[in-house]
PDB file of C-alpha atoms in Angstrom:
ATOM      1  CA  MET T   1      82.305  11.574  -6.613  1.00  0.00           C
ATOM      2  CA  GLY T   2      82.683  11.756  -2.810  1.00  0.00           C
ATOM      3  CA  SER T   3      81.774   9.386  -0.062  1.00  0.00           C
ATOM      4  CA  LYS T   4      78.342   9.419   1.589  1.00  0.00           C
ATOM      5  CA  TYR T   5      79.640  10.879   4.836  1.00  0.00           C
ATOM      6  CA  THR T   6      82.053  13.555   5.898  1.00  0.00           C
ATOM      7  CA  LYS T   7      84.887  12.534   8.173  1.00  0.00           C
ATOM      8  CA  ARG T   8      85.086  14.758  11.232  1.00  0.00           C
ATOM      9  CA  TYR T   9      88.389  15.799  12.745  1.00  0.00           C
ATOM     10  CA  THR T  10      88.900  17.117  16.255  1.00  0.00           C
ATOM     11  CA  GLU T  11      89.849  20.735  16.798  1.00  0.00           C
ATOM     12  CA  GLU T  12      93.115  19.490  18.341  1.00  0.00           C
ATOM     13  CA  PHE T  13      93.968  17.545  15.174  1.00  0.00           C
ATOM     14  CA  LYS T  14      93.211  20.599  13.033  1.00  0.00           C
ATOM     15  CA  ARG T  15      95.385  22.847  15.229  1.00  0.00           C
ATOM     16  CA  ASP T  16      98.249  20.342  15.089  1.00  0.00           C
ATOM     17  CA  ALA T  17      97.983  20.031  11.302  1.00  0.00           C
ATOM     18  CA  ILE T  18      98.007  23.828  10.898  1.00  0.00           C
ATOM     19  CA  ALA T  19     100.998  24.112  13.245  1.00  0.00           C
ATOM     20  CA  LEU T  20     102.799  21.471  11.188  1.00  0.00           C
ATOM     21  CA  VAL T  21     102.292  23.521   8.017  1.00  0.00           C
ATOM     22  CA  ASP T  22     103.603  26.634   9.777  1.00  0.00           C
ATOM     23  CA  SER T  23     106.629  24.981  11.390  1.00  0.00           C
ATOM     24  CA  SER T  24     107.744  22.510   8.725  1.00  0.00           C
ATOM     25  CA  GLY T  25     108.096  24.865   5.783  1.00  0.00           C
ATOM     26  CA  LYS T  26     106.318  22.264   3.641  1.00  0.00           C
ATOM     27  CA  THR T  27     103.367  23.000   1.420  1.00  0.00           C
ATOM     28  CA  VAL T  28      99.818  22.383   2.568  1.00  0.00           C
ATOM     29  CA  THR T  29      99.537  19.598  -0.003  1.00  0.00           C
ATOM     30  CA  ALA T  30     102.689  17.839   1.259  1.00  0.00           C
ATOM     31  CA  VAL T  31     101.558  17.985   4.888  1.00  0.00           C
ATOM     32  CA  ALA T  32      98.070  16.771   3.947  1.00  0.00           C
ATOM     33  CA  ARG T  33      99.579  13.839   2.070  1.00  0.00           C
ATOM     34  CA  GLU T  34     101.729  12.933   5.103  1.00  0.00           C
ATOM     35  CA  LEU T  35      98.707  13.054   7.408  1.00  0.00           C
ATOM     36  CA  GLY T  36      96.480  11.163   4.995  1.00  0.00           C
ATOM     37  CA  ILE T  37      93.856  13.890   4.734  1.00  0.00           C
ATOM     38  CA  SER T  38      92.401  15.920   1.908  1.00  0.00           C
ATOM     39  CA  SER T  39      94.589  18.824   0.877  1.00  0.00           C
ATOM     40  CA  GLU T  40      91.435  20.914   0.361  1.00  0.00           C
ATOM     41  CA  SER T  41      90.360  20.290   3.964  1.00  0.00           C
ATOM     42  CA  LEU T  42      93.744  21.306   5.326  1.00  0.00           C
ATOM     43  CA  ARG T  43      93.876  24.315   3.007  1.00  0.00           C
ATOM     44  CA  GLY T  44      90.494  25.478   4.312  1.00  0.00           C
ATOM     45  CA  TRP T  45      91.546  25.035   7.950  1.00  0.00           C
ATOM     46  CA  TYR T  46      94.795  26.883   7.260  1.00  0.00           C
ATOM     47  CA  ARG T  47      93.045  29.764   5.496  1.00  0.00           C
ATOM     48  CA  LYS T  48      90.554  30.091   8.359  1.00  0.00           C
ATOM     49  CA  ALA T  49      93.359  30.027  10.963  1.00  0.00           C
ATOM     50  CA  ARG T  50      95.267  32.752   9.110  1.00  0.00           C
ATOM     51  CA  ALA T  51      92.131  34.925   8.991  1.00  0.00           C
ATOM     52  CA  ASP T  52      91.596  34.401  12.724  1.00  0.00           C
ATOM     53  CA  ARG T  53      95.173  35.553  13.351  1.00  0.00           C
ATOM     54  CA  GLY T  54      94.561  38.671  11.268  1.00  0.00           C
ATOM     55  CA  GLU T  55      96.745  37.438   8.391  1.00  0.00           C
ATOM     56  CA  GLY T  56      93.927  36.743   5.953  1.00  0.00           C
ATOM     57  CA  ALA T  57      93.024  38.511   2.752  1.00  0.00           C
ATOM     58  CA  PRO T  58      91.639  42.038   3.067  1.00  0.00           C
ATOM     59  CA  GLY T  59      87.960  41.886   3.961  1.00  0.00           C
ATOM     60  CA  GLU T  60      88.103  38.231   5.009  1.00  0.00           C
ATOM     61  CA  LEU T  61      86.045  37.584   8.139  1.00  0.00           C
ATOM     62  CA  THR T  62      87.385  35.903  11.263  1.00  0.00           C
ATOM     63  CA  SER T  63      85.504  32.994  12.841  1.00  0.00           C
ATOM     64  CA  ALA T  64      84.108  35.314  15.510  1.00  0.00           C
ATOM     65  CA  GLU T  65      82.903  37.777  12.878  1.00  0.00           C
ATOM     66  CA  ARG T  66      81.319  34.982  10.814  1.00  0.00           C
ATOM     67  CA  GLU T  67      79.526  33.664  13.907  1.00  0.00           C
ATOM     68  CA  GLU T  68      78.267  37.150  14.822  1.00  0.00           C
ATOM     69  CA  LEU T  69      77.038  37.705  11.269  1.00  0.00           C
ATOM     70  CA  ARG T  70      75.205  34.351  11.332  1.00  0.00           C
ATOM     71  CA  ARG T  71      73.605  35.251  14.682  1.00  0.00           C
ATOM     72  CA  LEU T  72      72.567  38.721  13.525  1.00  0.00           C
ATOM     73  CA  ARG T  73      71.041  37.378  10.304  1.00  0.00           C
ATOM     74  CA  LYS T  74      69.027  34.839  12.287  1.00  0.00           C
ATOM     75  CA  GLU T  75      67.890  37.542  14.710  1.00  0.00           C
ATOM     76  CA  ASN T  76      66.916  39.753  11.780  1.00  0.00           C
ATOM     77  CA  ARG T  77      64.828  36.958  10.208  1.00  0.00           C
ATOM     78  CA  GLU T  78      63.068  36.319  13.517  1.00  0.00           C
ATOM     79  CA  GLN T  79      62.241  40.023  13.934  1.00  0.00           C
ATOM     80  CA  GLN T  80      61.107  40.402  10.334  1.00  0.00           C
ATOM     81  CA  GLN T  81      58.269  37.867  10.685  1.00  0.00           C
ATOM     82  CA  PRO T  82      56.175  39.795  13.245  1.00  0.00           C
ATOM     83  CA  ILE T  83      56.720  43.000  11.266  1.00  0.00           C
ATOM     84  CA  GLU T  84      55.337  41.368   8.103  1.00  0.00           C
ATOM     85  CA  ILE T  85      52.331  40.017  10.025  1.00  0.00           C
ATOM     86  CA  LEU T  86      51.591  43.466  11.458  1.00  0.00           C
ATOM     87  CA  GLN T  87      51.950  45.099   8.034  1.00  0.00           C
ATOM     88  CA  LYS T  88      49.440  42.654   6.537  1.00  0.00           C
ATOM     89  CA  ALA T  89      47.047  43.200   9.442  1.00  0.00           C
ATOM     90  CA  THR T  90      47.079  46.975   9.000  1.00  0.00           C
ATOM     91  CA  ALA T  91      46.685  46.821   5.210  1.00  0.00           C
TER      92      ALA T  91
END
């Protein structure tokens, strides 16, 4: 299985790794092996970076869109609670 903790990488390291994939012409797996990181981690960073640049799959959300969706869902949950309380009080 996996280790008990998740190794954190800086945003700078992630950007450099993504740039290396773009500029080297090597596969994500080959670059990940050279850097000594998980190919799945690098693949996820690369996929997210492509979406943020507008090169992702159709319907794939950018980081800004994902963050806005998260914020709106939280706001919706917070507004739903008083509505439910008022509905119970009027019933």
